[in-house]
Coordinates of C-alpha atoms in Angstrom, one line a residue:
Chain A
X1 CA 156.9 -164.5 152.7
X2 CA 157.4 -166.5 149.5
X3 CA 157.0 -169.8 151.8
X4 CA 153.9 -168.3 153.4
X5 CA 152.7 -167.5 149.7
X6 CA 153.5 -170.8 148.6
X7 CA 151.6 -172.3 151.3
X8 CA 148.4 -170.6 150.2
X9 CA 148.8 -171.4 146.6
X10 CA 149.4 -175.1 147.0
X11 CA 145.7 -176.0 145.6
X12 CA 145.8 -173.8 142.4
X13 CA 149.4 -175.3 142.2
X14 CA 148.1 -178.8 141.8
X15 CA 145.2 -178.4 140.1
X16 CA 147.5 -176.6 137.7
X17 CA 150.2 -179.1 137.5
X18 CA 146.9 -181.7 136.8
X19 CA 145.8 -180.0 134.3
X20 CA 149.7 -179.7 132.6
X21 CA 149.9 -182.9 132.4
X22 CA 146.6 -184.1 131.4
X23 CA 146.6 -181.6 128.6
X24 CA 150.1 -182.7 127.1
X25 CA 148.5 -186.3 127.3
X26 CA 145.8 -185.0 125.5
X27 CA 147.4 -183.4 123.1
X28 CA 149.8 -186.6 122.4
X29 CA 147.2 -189.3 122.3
X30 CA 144.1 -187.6 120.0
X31 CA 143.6 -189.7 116.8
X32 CA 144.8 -187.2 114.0
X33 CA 148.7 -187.0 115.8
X34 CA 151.1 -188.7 113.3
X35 CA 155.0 -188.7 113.9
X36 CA 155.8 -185.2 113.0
X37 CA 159.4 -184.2 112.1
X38 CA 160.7 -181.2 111.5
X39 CA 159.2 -180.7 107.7
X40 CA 155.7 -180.5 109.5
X41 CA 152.6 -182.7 109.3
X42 CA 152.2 -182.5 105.5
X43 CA 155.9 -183.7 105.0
X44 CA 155.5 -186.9 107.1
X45 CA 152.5 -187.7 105.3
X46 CA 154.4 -187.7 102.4
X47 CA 157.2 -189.5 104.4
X48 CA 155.3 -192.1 105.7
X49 CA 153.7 -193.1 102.3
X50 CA 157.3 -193.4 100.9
X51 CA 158.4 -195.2 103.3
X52 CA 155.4 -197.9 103.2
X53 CA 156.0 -197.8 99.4
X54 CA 159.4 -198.8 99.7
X55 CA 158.8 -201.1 102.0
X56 CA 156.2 -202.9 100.4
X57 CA 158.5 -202.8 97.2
X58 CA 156.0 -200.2 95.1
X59 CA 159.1 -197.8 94.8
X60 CA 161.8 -199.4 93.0
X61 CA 165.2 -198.3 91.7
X62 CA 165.6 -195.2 93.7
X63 CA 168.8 -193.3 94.1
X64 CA 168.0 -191.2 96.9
X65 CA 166.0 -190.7 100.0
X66 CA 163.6 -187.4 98.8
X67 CA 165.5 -184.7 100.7
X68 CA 162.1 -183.6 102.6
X69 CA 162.2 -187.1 104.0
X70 CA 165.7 -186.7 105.6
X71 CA 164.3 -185.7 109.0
X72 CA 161.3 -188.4 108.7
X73 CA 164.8 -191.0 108.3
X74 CA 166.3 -189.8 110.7
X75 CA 164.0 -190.1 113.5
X76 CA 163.0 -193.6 112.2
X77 CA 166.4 -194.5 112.5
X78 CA 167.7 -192.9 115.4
X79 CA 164.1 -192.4 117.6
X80 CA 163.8 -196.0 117.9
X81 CA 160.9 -196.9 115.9
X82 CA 163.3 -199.2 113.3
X83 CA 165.1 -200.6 116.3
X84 CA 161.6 -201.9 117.5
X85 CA 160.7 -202.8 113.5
X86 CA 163.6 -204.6 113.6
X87 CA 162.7 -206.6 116.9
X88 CA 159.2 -207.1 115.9
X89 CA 160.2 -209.0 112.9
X90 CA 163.3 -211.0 114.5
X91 CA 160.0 -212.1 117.3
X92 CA 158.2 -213.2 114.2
X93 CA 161.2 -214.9 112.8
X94 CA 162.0 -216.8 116.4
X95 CA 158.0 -218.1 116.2
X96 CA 158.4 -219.4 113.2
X97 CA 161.7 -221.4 114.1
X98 CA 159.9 -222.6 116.6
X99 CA 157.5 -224.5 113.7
X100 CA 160.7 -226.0 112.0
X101 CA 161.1 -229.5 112.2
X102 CA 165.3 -230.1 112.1
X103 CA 166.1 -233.1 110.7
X104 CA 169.8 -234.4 111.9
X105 CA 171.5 -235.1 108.4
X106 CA 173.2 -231.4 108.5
X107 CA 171.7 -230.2 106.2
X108 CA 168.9 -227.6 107.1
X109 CA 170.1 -223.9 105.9
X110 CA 169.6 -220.4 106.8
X111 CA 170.5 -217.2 104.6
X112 CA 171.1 -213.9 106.1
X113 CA 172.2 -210.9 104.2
X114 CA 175.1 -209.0 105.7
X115 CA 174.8 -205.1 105.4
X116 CA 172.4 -203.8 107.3
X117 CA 170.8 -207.0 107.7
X118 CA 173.9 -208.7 109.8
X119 CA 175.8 -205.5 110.5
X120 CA 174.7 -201.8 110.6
X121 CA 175.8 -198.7 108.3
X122 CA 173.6 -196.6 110.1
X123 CA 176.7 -194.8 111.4
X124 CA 178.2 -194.1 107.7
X125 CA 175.0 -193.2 106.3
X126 CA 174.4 -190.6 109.1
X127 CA 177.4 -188.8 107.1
X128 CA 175.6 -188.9 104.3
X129 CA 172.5 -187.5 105.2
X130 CA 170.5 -190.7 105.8
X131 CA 170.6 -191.6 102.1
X132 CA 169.3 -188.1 100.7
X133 CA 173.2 -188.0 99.5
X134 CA 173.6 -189.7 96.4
X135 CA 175.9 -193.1 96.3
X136 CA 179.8 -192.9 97.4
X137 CA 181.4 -196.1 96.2
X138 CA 184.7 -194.7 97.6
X139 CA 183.2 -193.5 100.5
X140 CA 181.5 -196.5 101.1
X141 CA 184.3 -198.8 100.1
X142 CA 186.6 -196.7 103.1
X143 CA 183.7 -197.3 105.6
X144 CA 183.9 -200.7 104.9
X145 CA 187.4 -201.7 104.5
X146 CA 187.6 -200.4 108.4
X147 CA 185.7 -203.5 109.8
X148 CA 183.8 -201.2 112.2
X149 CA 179.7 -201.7 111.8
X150 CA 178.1 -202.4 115.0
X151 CA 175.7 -205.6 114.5
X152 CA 172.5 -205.2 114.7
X153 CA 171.5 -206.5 118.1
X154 CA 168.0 -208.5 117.1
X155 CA 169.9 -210.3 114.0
X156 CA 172.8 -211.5 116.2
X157 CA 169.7 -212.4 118.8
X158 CA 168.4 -214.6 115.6
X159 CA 172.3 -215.6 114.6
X160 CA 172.9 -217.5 117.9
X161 CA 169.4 -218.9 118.0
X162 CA 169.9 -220.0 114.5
X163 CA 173.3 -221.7 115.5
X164 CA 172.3 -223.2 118.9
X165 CA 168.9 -224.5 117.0
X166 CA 171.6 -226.3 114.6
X167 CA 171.0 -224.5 111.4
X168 CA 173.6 -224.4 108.8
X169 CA 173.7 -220.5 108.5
X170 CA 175.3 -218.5 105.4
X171 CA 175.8 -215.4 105.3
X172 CA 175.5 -214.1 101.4
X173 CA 176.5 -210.1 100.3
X174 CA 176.8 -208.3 97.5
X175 CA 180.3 -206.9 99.0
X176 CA 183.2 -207.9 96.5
X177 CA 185.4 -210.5 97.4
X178 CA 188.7 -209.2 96.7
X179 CA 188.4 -205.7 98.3
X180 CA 186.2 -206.6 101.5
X181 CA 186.5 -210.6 102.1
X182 CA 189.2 -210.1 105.0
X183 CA 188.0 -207.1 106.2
X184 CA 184.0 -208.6 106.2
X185 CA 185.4 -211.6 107.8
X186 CA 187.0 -209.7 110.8
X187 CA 183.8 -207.4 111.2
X188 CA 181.6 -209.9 112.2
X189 CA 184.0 -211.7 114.0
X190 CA 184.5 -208.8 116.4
X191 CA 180.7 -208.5 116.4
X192 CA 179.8 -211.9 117.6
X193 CA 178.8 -213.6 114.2
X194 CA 180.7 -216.4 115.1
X195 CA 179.9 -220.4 114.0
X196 CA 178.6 -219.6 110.6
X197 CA 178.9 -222.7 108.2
X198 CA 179.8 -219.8 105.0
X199 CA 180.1 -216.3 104.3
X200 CA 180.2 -215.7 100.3
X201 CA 181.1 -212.8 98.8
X202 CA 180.4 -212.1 94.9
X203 CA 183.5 -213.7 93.4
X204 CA 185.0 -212.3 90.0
X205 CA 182.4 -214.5 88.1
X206 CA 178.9 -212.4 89.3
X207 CA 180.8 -209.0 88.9
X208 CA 178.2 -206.4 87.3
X209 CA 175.4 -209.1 87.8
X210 CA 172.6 -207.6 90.2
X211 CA 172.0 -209.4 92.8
X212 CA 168.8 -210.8 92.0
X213 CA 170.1 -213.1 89.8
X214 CA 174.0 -213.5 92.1
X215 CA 172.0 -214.0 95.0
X216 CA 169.7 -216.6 93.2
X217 CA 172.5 -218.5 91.5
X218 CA 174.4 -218.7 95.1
X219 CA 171.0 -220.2 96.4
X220 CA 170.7 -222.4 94.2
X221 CA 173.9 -224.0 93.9
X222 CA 173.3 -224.5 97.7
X223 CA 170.3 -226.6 97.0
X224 CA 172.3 -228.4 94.6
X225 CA 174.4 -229.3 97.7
X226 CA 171.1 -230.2 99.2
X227 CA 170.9 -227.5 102.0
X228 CA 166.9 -227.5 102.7
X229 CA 166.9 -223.0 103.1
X230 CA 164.3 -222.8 105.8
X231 CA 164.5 -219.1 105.9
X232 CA 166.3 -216.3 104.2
X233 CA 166.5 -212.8 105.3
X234 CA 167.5 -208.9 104.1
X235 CA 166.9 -205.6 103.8
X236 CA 166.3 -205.6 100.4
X237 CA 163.8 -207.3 97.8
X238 CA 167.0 -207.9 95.8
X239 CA 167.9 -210.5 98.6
X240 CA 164.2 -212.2 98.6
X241 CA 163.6 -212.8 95.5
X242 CA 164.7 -214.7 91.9
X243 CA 164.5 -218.3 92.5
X244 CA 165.4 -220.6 95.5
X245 CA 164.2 -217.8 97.7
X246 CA 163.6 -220.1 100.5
X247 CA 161.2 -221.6 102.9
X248 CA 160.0 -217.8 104.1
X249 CA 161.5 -214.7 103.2
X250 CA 161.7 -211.8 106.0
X251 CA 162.0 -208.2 104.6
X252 CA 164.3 -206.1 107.5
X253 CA 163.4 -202.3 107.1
X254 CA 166.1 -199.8 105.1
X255 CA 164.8 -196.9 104.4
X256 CA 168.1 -195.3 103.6
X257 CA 169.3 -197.6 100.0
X258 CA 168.0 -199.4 97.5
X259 CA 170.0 -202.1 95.9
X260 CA 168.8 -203.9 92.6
Chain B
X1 CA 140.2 -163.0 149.2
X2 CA 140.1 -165.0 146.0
X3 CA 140.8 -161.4 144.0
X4 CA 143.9 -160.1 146.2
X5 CA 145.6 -163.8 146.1
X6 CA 145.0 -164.5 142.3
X7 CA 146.4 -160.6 141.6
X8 CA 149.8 -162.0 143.7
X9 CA 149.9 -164.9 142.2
X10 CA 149.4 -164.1 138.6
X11 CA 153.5 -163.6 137.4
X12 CA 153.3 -167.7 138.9
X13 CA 150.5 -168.1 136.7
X14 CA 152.0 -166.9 133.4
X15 CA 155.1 -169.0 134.4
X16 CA 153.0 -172.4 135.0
X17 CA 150.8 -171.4 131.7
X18 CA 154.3 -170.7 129.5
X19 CA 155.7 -174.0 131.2
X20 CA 152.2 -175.8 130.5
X21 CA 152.5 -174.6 126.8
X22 CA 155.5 -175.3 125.9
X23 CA 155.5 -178.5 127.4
X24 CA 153.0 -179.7 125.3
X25 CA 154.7 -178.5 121.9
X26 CA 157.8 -180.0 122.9
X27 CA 156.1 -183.4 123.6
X28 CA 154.7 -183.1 120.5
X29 CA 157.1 -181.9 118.4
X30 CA 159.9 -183.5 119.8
X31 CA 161.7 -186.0 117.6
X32 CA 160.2 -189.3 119.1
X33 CA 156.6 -188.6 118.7
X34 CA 155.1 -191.2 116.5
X35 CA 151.6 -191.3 116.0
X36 CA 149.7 -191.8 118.8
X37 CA 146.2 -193.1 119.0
X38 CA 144.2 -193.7 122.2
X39 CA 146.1 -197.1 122.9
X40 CA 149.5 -194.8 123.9
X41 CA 152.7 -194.9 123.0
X42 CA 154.1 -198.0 123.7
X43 CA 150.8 -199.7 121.9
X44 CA 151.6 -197.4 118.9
X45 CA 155.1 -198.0 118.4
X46 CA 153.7 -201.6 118.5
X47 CA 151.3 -201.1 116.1
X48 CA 153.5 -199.1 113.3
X49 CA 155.5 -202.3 113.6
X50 CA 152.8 -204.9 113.2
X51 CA 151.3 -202.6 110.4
X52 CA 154.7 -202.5 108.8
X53 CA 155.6 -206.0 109.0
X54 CA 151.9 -207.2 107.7
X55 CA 152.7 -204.3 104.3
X56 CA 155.9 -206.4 103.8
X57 CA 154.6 -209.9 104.2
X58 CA 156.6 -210.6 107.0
X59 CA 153.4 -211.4 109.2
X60 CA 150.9 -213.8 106.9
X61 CA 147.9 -216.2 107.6
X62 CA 146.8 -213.5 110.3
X63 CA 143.3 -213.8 111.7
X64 CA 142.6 -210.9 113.2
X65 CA 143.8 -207.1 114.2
X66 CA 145.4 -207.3 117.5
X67 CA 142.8 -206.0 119.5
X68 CA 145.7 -203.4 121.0
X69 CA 145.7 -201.7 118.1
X70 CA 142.0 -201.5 117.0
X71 CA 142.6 -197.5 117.6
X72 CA 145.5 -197.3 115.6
X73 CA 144.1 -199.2 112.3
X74 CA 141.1 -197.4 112.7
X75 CA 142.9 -193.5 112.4
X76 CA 145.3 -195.0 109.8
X77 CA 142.3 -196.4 108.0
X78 CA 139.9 -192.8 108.7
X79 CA 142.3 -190.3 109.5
X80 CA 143.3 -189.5 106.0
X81 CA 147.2 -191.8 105.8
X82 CA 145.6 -194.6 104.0
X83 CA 144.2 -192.7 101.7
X84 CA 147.4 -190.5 101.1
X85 CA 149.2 -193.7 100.8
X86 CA 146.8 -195.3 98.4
X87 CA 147.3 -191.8 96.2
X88 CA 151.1 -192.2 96.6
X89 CA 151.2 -195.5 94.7
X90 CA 148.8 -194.8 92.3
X91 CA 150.6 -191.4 91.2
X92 CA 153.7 -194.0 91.3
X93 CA 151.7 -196.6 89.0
X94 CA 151.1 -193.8 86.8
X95 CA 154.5 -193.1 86.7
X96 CA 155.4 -196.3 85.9
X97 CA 152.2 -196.4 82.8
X98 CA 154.0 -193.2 80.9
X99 CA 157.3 -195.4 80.2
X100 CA 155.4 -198.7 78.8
X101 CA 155.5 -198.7 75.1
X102 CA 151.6 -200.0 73.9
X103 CA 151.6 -202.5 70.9
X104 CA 148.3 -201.8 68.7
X105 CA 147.4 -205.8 68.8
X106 CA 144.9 -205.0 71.7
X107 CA 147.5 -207.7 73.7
X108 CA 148.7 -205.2 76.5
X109 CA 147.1 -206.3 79.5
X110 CA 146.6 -205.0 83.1
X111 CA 145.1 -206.8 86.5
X112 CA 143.3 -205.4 89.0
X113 CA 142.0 -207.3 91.8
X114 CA 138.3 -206.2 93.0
X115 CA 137.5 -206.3 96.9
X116 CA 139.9 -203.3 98.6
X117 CA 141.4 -202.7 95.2
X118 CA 139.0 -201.2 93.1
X119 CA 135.7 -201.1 95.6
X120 CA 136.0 -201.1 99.6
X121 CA 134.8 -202.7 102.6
X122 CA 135.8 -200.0 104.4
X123 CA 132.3 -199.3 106.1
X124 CA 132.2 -203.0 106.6
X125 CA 134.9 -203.3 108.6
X126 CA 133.9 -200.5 110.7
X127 CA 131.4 -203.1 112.1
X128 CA 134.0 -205.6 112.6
X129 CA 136.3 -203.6 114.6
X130 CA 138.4 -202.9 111.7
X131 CA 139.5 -206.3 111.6
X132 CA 139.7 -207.2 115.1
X133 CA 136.7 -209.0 114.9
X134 CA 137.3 -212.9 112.9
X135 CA 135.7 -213.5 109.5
X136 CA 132.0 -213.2 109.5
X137 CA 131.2 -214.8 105.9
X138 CA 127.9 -214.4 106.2
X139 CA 127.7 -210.9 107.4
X140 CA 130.1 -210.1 104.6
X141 CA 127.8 -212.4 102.1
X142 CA 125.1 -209.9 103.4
X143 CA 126.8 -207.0 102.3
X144 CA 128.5 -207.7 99.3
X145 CA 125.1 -208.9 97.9
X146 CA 124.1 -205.4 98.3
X147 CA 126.2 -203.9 95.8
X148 CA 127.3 -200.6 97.7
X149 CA 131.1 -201.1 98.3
X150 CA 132.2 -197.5 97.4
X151 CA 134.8 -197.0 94.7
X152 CA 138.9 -196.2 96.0
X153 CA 138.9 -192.9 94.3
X154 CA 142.7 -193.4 93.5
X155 CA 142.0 -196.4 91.7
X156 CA 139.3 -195.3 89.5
X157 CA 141.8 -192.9 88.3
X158 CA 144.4 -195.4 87.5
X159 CA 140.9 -197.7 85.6
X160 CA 139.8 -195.0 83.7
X161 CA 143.8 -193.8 82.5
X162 CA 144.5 -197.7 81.6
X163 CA 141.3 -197.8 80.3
X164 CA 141.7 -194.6 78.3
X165 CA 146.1 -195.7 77.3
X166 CA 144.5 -199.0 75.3
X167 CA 145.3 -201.6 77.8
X168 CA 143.0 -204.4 78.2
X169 CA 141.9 -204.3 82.1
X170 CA 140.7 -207.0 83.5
X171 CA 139.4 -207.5 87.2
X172 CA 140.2 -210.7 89.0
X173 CA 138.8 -211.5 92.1
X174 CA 138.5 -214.2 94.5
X175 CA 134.6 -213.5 94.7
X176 CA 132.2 -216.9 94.6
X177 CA 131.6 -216.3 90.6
X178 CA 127.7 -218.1 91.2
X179 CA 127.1 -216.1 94.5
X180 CA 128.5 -212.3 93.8
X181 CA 128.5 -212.4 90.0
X182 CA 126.0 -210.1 89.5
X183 CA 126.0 -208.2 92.8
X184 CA 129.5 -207.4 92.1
X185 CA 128.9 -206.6 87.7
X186 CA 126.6 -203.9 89.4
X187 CA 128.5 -202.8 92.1
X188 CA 131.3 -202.3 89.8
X189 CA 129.1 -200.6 87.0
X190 CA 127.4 -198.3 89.8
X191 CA 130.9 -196.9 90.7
X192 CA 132.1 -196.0 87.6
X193 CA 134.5 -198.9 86.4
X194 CA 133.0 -199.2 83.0
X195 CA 134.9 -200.2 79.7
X196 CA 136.6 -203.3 81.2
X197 CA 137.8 -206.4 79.3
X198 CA 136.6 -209.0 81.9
X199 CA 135.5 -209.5 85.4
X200 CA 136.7 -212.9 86.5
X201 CA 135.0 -214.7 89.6
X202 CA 136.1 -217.9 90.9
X203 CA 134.3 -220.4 89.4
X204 CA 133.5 -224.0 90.9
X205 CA 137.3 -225.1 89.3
X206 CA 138.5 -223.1 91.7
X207 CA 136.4 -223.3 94.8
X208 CA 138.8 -223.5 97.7
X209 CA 142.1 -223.2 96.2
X210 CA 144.2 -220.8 97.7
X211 CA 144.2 -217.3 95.7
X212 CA 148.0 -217.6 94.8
X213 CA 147.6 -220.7 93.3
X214 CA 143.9 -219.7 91.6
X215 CA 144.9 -216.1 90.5
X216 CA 147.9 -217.5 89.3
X217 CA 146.6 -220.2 86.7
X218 CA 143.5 -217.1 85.8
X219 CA 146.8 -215.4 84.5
X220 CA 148.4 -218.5 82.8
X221 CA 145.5 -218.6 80.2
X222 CA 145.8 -214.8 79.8
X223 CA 149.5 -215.5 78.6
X224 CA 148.2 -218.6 77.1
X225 CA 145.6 -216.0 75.0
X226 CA 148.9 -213.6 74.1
X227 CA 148.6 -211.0 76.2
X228 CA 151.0 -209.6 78.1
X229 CA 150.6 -208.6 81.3
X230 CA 152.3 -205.2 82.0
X231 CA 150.9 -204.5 85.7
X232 CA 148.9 -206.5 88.8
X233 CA 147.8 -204.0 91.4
X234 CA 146.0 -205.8 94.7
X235 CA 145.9 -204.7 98.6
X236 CA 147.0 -208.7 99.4
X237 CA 150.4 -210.8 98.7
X238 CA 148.2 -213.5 97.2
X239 CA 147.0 -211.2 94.7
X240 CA 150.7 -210.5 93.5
X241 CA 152.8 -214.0 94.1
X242 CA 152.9 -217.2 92.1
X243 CA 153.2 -217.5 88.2
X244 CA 153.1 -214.7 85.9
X245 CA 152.6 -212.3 88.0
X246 CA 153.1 -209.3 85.5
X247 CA 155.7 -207.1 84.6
X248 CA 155.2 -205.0 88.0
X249 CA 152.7 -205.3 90.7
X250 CA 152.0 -203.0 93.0
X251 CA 150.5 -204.1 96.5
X252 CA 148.1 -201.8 98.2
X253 CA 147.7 -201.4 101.9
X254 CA 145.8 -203.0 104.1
X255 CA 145.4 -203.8 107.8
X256 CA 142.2 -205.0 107.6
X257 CA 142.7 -208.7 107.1
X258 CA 144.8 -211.3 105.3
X259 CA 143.4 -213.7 102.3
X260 CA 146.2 -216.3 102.3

């Protein structure tokens, strides 16, 4: 009976199933459909502008992600749209290497930040509620001390280009020396950052400075050494800019801090 | 016939319809969905991270839109986000106005760039593909000479609060000074941005030096005249980068095209 009624049905059956899926792909693909979290359309519109504003370095000195963004960062980070930001820019970054001309004195530098430019703190952040939680040093300084953040894959993608091109790469943090140098050191060891010609942590001397001006002193004493920096690259403005910034900068997204 | 086998069928019906339904919503609601203009999803995940990357100068000297993502530049630019994200930094400019303390010397000093700052090009560029067309300077000589470039809304409201605060505004632009001078005086007048310290064209000094290095020496004799430059709001890098740059700037979006 049901295979007899089945039989007779097939038609209606397909022309249904056609017009399922047409309609879902017309739903998904008219013009007006943004990325919609949970906090509804208006919410991501709001969302998205933040995010660009941060991004673009219009929003400054925040403390927090605005708790009805936390689901708008969350699905950026997690959906894979910042995987594929990230990627997109590590292309850009590979094109332009490809422009470089390497002389063979030794001398031609890279910068690369390390958190959540090098290696990822994705998975301690998504404790604290993709940034809408206000700063943890303790927290944070426990996360870190455990050597565990996964690299991100495109930057180690543009770490062994960097290294097989010949670059002299260092890799310059904010993270203090004494409490996370050994335990820095073995994290991106065990995540394939390996051939590096530095890693500097702020020493006792840049303690409290931001790290506009610690990042620009480091740079420049590296020119002083007569490294050429052909690139530099972060998450933040904070490791782009001040003086010595380099040959091209390359802002990686975080939408989750915001370090002076 | 048709009757007896649509009155069997119909509990199938309501089934397929629920199915069909809630299909849809969960496509669309689902935490993956970005927005999606006609080009799909793979071209719009594409294009969020061009779009992205070209906000935080990690793409320059671009030529054109990727034709892929005509669609998607054309619903950001249309469908309401631009203009939600131009409100966004303004409200955030204002923000920024309320905690600057004014001298009464008639030295406090604000830049505004002209072309997709305070007027746009919008309709323009709806001729030229948004952007995926190249250049066309005479076809933009043609219509800037007309005077009718509509003002950005959000940034008549930021003119007329500086101009209302005390601070000297004055409008820098990379516009031929002997060409657009007066098309662009009226154009500007005609919109509403009245009560300006000075519109400054580039003059024959300048004629093809880049707009870093020729905005930057326009706001070297502002110094040079005492005044201080609290804020520099523009939609390109160029209009932001080089020497005195002001106290903040503020880049605007846009996808449109780059001006190196």
């Amino acid at each position: 009976m049901i295979s007899a009624m089945t039989q007779r049905i097939r038609p209606l059956l397909l022309v249904l199933f056609l017009a399922m899926v047409s309609n879902s792909v017309v739903v998904c693909t008219s013009r007006h459909q943004y990325w919609r979290p949970s906090d509804g359309p208006e919410g991501a519109s709001y969302c998205l502008s933040w995010r660009l504003a941060v991004e673009a370095n219009n929003v400054r000195a925040w403390r927090t992600v605005p708790t009805q963004c936390l689901r708008h960062v969350e699905s950026y980070m997690i959906g894979g749209q910042y995987d594929r930001d990230i990627n997109f820019i590590i292309d850009h970054v590979i094109s332009y290497l490809d422009g470089v001309d390497l002389s063979n004195d030794g001398l031609d530098a890279w910068i690369l930040d390390v958190d959540d430019t090098c290696i990822s703190n994705l998975i301690y952040y998504k404790g604290k509620r993709f940034g809408c939680d206000p700063y943890d040093p303790d927290g944070f300084k426990t996360w870190a001390l455990r050597g565990g953040c996964p690299a991100i894959p495109g930057v180690l993608r543009l770490f062994n280009k960097l290294i097989s091109d010949g670059f002299k790469v260092f890799l310059v943090t904010g993270r203090d020396e004494s409490t996370f140098g050994q335990a820095t050191l073995d994290n991106l060891q065990n995540q394939g950052f390996i051939g590096y010609q530095r890693l500097i942590l702020r020493s006792a001397a840049y303690k409290g400075q931001s790290a506009v001006v610690y990042k620009s002193e480091i740079r420049e004493q590296l020119e002083e050494e007569g490294y050429r920096i052909w690139g530099n690259v972060g998450d933040q403005w904070s490791d782009l800019q001040g003086n010595c910034t380099g040959n091209r900068t390359f802002k990686l997204p975080n939408p989750l801090y915001f370090v002076p």
